[in-house]
Short mmCIF file of C-alpha atoms (C1' of nucleotides) in Angstrom, two decimals:
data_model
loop_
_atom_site.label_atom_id
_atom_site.label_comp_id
_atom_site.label_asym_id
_atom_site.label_seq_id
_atom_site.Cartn_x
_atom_site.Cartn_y
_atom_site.Cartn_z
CA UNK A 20 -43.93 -53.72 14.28
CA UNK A 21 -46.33 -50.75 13.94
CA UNK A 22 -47.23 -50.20 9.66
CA UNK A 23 -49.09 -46.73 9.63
CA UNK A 24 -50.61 -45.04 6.58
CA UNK A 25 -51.28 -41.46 6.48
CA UNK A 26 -53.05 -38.86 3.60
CA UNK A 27 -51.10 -36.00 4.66
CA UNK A 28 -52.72 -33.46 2.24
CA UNK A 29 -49.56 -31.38 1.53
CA UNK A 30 -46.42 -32.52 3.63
CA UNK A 31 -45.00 -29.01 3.60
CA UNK A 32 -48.26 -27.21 4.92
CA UNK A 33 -48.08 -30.28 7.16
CA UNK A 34 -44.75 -30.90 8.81
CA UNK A 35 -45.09 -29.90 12.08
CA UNK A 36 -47.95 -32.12 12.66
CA UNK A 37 -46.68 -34.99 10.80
CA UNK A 38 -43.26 -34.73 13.19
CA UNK A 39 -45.46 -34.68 15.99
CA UNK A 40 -47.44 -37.89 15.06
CA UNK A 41 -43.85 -39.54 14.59
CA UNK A 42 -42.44 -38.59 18.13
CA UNK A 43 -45.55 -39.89 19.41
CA UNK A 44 -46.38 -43.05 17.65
CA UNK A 45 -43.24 -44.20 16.64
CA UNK A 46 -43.98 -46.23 13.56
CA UNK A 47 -42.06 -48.42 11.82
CA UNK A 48 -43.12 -48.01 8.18
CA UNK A 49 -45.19 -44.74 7.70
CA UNK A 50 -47.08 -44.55 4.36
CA UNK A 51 -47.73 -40.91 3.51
CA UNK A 52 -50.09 -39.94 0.59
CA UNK A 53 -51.30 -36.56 -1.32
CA UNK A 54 -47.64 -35.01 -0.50
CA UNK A 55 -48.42 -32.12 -2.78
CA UNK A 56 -45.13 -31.39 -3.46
CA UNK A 57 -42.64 -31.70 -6.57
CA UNK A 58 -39.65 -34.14 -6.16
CA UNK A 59 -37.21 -30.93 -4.93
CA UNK A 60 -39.95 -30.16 -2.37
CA UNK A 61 -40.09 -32.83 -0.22
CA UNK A 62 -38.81 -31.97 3.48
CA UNK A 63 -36.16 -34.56 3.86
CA UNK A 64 -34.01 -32.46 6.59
CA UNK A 65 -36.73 -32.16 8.75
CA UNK A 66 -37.86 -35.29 8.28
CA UNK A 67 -34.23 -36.90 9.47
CA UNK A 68 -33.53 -34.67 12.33
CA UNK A 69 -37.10 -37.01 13.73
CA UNK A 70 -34.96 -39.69 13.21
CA UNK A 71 -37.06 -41.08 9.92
CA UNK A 72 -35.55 -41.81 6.31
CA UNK A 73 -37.73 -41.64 3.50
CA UNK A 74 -38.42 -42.69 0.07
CA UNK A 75 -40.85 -40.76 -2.31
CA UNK A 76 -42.10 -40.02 -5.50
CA UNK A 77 -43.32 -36.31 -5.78
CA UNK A 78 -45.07 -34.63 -8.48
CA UNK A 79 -46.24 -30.86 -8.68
CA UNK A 80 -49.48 -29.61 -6.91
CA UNK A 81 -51.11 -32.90 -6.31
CA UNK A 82 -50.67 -36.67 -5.47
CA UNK A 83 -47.59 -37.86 -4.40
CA UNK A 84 -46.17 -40.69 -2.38
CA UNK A 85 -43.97 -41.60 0.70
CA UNK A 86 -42.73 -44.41 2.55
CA UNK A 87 -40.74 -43.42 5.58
CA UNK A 88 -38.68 -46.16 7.65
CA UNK A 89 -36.51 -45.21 11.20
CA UNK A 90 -32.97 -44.89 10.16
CA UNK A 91 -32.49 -46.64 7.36
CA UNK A 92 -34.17 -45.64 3.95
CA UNK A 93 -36.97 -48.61 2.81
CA UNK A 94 -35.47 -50.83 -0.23
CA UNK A 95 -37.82 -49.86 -2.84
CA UNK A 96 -39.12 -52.48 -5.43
CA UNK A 97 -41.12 -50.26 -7.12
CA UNK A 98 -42.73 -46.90 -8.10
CA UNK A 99 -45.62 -46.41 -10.35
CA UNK A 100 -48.32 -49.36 -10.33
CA UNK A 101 -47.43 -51.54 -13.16
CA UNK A 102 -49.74 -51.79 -15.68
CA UNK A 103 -50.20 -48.55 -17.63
CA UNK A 104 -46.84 -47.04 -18.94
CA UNK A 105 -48.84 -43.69 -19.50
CA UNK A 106 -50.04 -43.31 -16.33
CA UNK A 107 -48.13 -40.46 -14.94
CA UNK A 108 -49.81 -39.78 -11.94
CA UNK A 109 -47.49 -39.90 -8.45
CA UNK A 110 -49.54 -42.69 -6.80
CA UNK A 111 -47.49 -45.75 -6.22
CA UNK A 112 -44.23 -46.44 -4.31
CA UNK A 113 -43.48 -50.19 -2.94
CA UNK A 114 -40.80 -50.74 -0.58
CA UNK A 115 -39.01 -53.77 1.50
CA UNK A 116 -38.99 -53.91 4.82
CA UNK A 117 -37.82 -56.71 7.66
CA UNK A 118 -38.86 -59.05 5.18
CA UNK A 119 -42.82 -57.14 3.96
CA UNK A 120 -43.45 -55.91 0.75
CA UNK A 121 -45.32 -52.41 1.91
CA UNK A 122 -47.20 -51.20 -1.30
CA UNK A 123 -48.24 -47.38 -0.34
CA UNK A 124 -51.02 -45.95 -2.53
CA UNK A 125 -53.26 -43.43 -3.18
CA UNK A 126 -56.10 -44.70 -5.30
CA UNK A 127 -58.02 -41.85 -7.33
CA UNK A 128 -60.76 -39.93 -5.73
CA UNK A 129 -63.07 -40.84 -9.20
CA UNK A 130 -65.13 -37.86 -8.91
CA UNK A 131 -67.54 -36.87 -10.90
CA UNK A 132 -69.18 -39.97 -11.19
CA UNK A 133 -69.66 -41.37 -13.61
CA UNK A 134 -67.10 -39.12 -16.26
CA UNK A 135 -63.53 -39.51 -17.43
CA UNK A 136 -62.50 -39.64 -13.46
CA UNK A 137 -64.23 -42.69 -12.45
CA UNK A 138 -63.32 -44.52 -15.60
CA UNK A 139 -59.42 -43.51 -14.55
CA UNK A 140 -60.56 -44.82 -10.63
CA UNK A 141 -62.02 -48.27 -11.93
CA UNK A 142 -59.15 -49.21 -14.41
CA UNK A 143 -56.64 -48.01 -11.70
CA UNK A 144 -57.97 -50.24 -9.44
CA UNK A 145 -58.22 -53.21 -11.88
CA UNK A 146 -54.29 -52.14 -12.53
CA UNK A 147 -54.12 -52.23 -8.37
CA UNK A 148 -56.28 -55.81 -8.46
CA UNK A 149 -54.14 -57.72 -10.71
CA UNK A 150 -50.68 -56.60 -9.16
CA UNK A 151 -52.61 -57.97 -5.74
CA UNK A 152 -53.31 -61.20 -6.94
CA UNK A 153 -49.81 -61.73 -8.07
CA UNK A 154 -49.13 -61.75 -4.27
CA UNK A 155 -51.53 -63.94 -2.92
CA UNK A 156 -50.26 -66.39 -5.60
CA UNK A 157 -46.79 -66.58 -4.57
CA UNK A 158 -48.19 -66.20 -0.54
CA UNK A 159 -45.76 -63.27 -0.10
CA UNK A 160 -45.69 -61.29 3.50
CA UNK A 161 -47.45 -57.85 1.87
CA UNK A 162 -49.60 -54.91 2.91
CA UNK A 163 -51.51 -52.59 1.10
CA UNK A 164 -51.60 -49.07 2.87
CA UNK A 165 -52.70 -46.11 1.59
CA UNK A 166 -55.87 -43.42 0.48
CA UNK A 167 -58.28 -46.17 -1.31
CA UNK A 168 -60.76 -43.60 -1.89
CA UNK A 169 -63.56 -45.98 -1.33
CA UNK A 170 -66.32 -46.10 1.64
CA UNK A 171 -66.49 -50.43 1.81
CA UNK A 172 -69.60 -50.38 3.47
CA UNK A 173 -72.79 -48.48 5.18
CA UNK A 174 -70.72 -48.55 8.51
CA UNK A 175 -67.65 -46.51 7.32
CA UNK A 176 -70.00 -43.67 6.36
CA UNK A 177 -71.74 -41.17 8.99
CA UNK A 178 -75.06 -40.71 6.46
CA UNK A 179 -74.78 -43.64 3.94
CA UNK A 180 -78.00 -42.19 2.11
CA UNK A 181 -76.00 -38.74 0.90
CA UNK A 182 -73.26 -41.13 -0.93
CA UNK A 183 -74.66 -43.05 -3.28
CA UNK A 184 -73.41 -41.36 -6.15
CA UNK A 185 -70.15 -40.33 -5.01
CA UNK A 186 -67.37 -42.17 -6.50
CA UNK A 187 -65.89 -43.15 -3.34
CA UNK A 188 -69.67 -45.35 -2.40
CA UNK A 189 -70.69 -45.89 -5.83
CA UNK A 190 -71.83 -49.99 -6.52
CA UNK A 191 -69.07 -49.96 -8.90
CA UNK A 192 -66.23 -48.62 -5.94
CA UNK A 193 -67.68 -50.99 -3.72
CA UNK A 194 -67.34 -54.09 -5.61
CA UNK A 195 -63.68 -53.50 -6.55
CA UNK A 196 -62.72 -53.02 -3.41
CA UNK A 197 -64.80 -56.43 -2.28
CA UNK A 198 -63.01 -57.93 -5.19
CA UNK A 199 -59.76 -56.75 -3.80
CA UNK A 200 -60.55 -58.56 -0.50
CA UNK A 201 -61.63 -61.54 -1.94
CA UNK A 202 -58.09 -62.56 -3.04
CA UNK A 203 -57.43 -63.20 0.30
CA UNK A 204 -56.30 -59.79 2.14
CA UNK A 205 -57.92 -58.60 5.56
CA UNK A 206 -59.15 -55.79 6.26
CA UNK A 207 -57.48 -54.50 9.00
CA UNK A 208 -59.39 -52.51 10.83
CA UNK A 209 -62.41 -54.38 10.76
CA UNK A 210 -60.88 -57.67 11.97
CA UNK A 211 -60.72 -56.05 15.18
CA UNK A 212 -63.47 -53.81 15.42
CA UNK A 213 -66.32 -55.47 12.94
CA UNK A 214 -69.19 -53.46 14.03
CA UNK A 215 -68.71 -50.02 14.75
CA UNK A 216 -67.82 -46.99 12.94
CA UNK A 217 -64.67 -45.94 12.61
CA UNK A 218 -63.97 -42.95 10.58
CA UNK A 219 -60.35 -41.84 9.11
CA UNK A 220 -60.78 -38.94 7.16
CA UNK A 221 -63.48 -35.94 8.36
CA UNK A 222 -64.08 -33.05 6.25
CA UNK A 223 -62.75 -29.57 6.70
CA UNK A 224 -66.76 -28.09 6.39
CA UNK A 225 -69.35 -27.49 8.68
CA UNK A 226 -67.48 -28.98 11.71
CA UNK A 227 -67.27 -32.51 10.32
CA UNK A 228 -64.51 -33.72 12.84
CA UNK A 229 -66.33 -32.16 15.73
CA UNK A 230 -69.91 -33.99 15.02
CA UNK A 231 -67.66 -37.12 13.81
CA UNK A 232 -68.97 -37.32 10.60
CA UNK A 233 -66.32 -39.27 8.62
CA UNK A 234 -65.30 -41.69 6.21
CA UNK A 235 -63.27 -44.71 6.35
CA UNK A 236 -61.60 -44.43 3.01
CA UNK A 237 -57.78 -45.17 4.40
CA UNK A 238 -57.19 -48.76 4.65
CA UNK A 239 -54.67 -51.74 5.36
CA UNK A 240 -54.82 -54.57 3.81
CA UNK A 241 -52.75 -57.66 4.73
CA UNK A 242 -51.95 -60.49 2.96
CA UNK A 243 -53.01 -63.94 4.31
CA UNK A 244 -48.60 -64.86 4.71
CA UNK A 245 -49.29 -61.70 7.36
CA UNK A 246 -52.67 -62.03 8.66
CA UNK A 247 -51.78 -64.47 11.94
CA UNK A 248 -49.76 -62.10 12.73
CA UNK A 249 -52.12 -59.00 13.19
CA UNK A 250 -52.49 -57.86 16.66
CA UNK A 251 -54.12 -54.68 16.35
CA UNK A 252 -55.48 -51.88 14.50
CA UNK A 253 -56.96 -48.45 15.33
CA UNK A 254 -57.16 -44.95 13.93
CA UNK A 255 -55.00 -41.74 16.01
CA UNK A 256 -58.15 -39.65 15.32
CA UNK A 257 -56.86 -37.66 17.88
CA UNK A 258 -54.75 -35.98 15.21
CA UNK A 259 -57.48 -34.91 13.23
CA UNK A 260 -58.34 -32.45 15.74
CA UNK A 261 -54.99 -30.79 16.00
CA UNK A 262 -54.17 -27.12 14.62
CA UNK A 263 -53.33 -27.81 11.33
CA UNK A 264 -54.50 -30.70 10.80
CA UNK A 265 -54.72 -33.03 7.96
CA UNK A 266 -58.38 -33.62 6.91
CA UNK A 267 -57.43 -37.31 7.23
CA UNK A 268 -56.10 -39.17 10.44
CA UNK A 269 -53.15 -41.46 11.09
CA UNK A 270 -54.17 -45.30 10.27
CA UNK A 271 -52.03 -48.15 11.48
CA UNK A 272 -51.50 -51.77 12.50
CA UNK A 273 -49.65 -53.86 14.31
CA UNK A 274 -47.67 -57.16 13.59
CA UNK A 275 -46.54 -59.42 16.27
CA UNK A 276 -42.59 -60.69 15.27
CA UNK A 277 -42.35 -63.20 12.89
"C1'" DA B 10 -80.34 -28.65 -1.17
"C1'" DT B 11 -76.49 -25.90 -0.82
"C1'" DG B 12 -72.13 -24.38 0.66
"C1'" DG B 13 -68.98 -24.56 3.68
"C1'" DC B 14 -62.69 -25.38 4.13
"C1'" DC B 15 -57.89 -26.23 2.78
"C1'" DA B 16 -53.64 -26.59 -0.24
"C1'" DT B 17 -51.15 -25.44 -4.40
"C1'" DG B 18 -49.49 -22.32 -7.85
"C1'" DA B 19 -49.05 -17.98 -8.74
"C1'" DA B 20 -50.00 -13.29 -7.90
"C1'" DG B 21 -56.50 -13.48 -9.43
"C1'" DC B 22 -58.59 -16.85 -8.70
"C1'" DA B 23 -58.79 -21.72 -10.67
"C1'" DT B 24 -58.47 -26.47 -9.58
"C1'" DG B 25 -58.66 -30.62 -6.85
"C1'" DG B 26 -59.95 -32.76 -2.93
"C1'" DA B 27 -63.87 -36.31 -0.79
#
DNA sequence: ATGGCCATGAAGCATGGA
């Protein structure tokens, strides 16, 4: 069972891409983020005649979630993170599938840090921390998948040195999302490749992709019900260097039967 | 050190992104 999570940065301006990724890489559960599209807007035609049903919360201009599912529409549990009923922000969807709770989010970029932005990031993610631990405590089969917005270490960033105040690097960023993991929940990607860098997101300036000077900001996180069950986990960077192209890549996993 | 690009909304350019 492949679990993919993808910032999209505006499904509309990217639809032919994103239908090429699916015919490709066949996912099971796709977690899109940064739709950029109101509720009306979202491309559900298109995206069923690629054989994919979707569930999503939209919102105008910016943000925006997706969970899309072969076939059959996801069971959603959930949309908007619990925790702040004034928080109106399209970030959050949560959906059942073959027995996983997939929670798809897009954490807040936080910039400038520090300013009203960050403090919105770090409570977010406190929000995002205690909904997590909830899981762990009842062992249920979950996986977080989405934009996190946060560089974990010096090897998910090409020039570590030019980040240090950004809020996606920041001390503060960095020991949420440590925090996070400390529940119990593996990072993905790094289970299988612990050393070396792997990017998911490449800016569109100065020929970012093409000198492969990324991030790793998109992340899945399984919970420890899942974790024997992991059997690999890798980036379609290829995609990032398509015409019209997100300025993040495909991220997914895969899940032996269980 | 800076600016570079892209998408949206709206009809110029402002805003957000990371």
């Amino acid at each position: 069972m492949k679990i993919a999570t993808y910032n999209v940065n505006g499904i509309n301006a990217r639809l032919p891409v994103l239908l090429q990724w699916l015919e490709q890489a066949k996912p099971a559960v796709v977690c899109l983020q940064e739709l950029k599209a109101p509720q009306e807007k979202f491309p559900l035609e298109a995206i069923r005649e690629a054989g994919y049903e979707a569930i999503w919360h939209g919102q105008k201009s910016w943000n925006g979630v997706a969970i899309l599912t072969p076939h059959i529409p996801a069971e959603e549990t959930r949309r908007g993170l619990a925790g702040d009923p004034d928080d109106s922000q399209s970030r959050y969807i949560e959906a059942r599938v073959n027995g996983i709770l997939i929670r798809c989010l897009y954490l807040p970029n936080g910039n400038p840090a520090p300013g009203p932005k960050f403090d919105y990031k770090l409570r977010w993610f406190e929000r995002l921390k205690t909904h997590a631990a909830q899981l762990i405590k009842q062992n249920i089969p979950a996986v977080l998948a989405g934009d996190f917005n946060v560089i974990p270490t010096e090897l998910d960033v090409y020039k570590p040195e030019r980040w240090l105040e950004d809020a996606l690097f920041r001390p503060e960023t960095r020991q949420a999302y440590q925090q996070l993991l400390a529940q119990g929940w593996t990072d993905s990607l790094r289970k299988f490749h612990p050393q070396q860098p792997i990017y998911t997101f490449w800016d569109y300036f100065r020929n970012a992709y093409g000198r492969n000077a990324g991030l790793r900001i998109d992340h899945l996180l399984v919970s420890p019900a899942l974790a024997g069950r992991l059997s690999e986990a890798a980036v379609d960077h290829q995609v990032r260097g398509w015409e019209k192209s997100s300025d993040h890549a495909p991220t997914w996993i895969r899940l032996a039967d269980g």
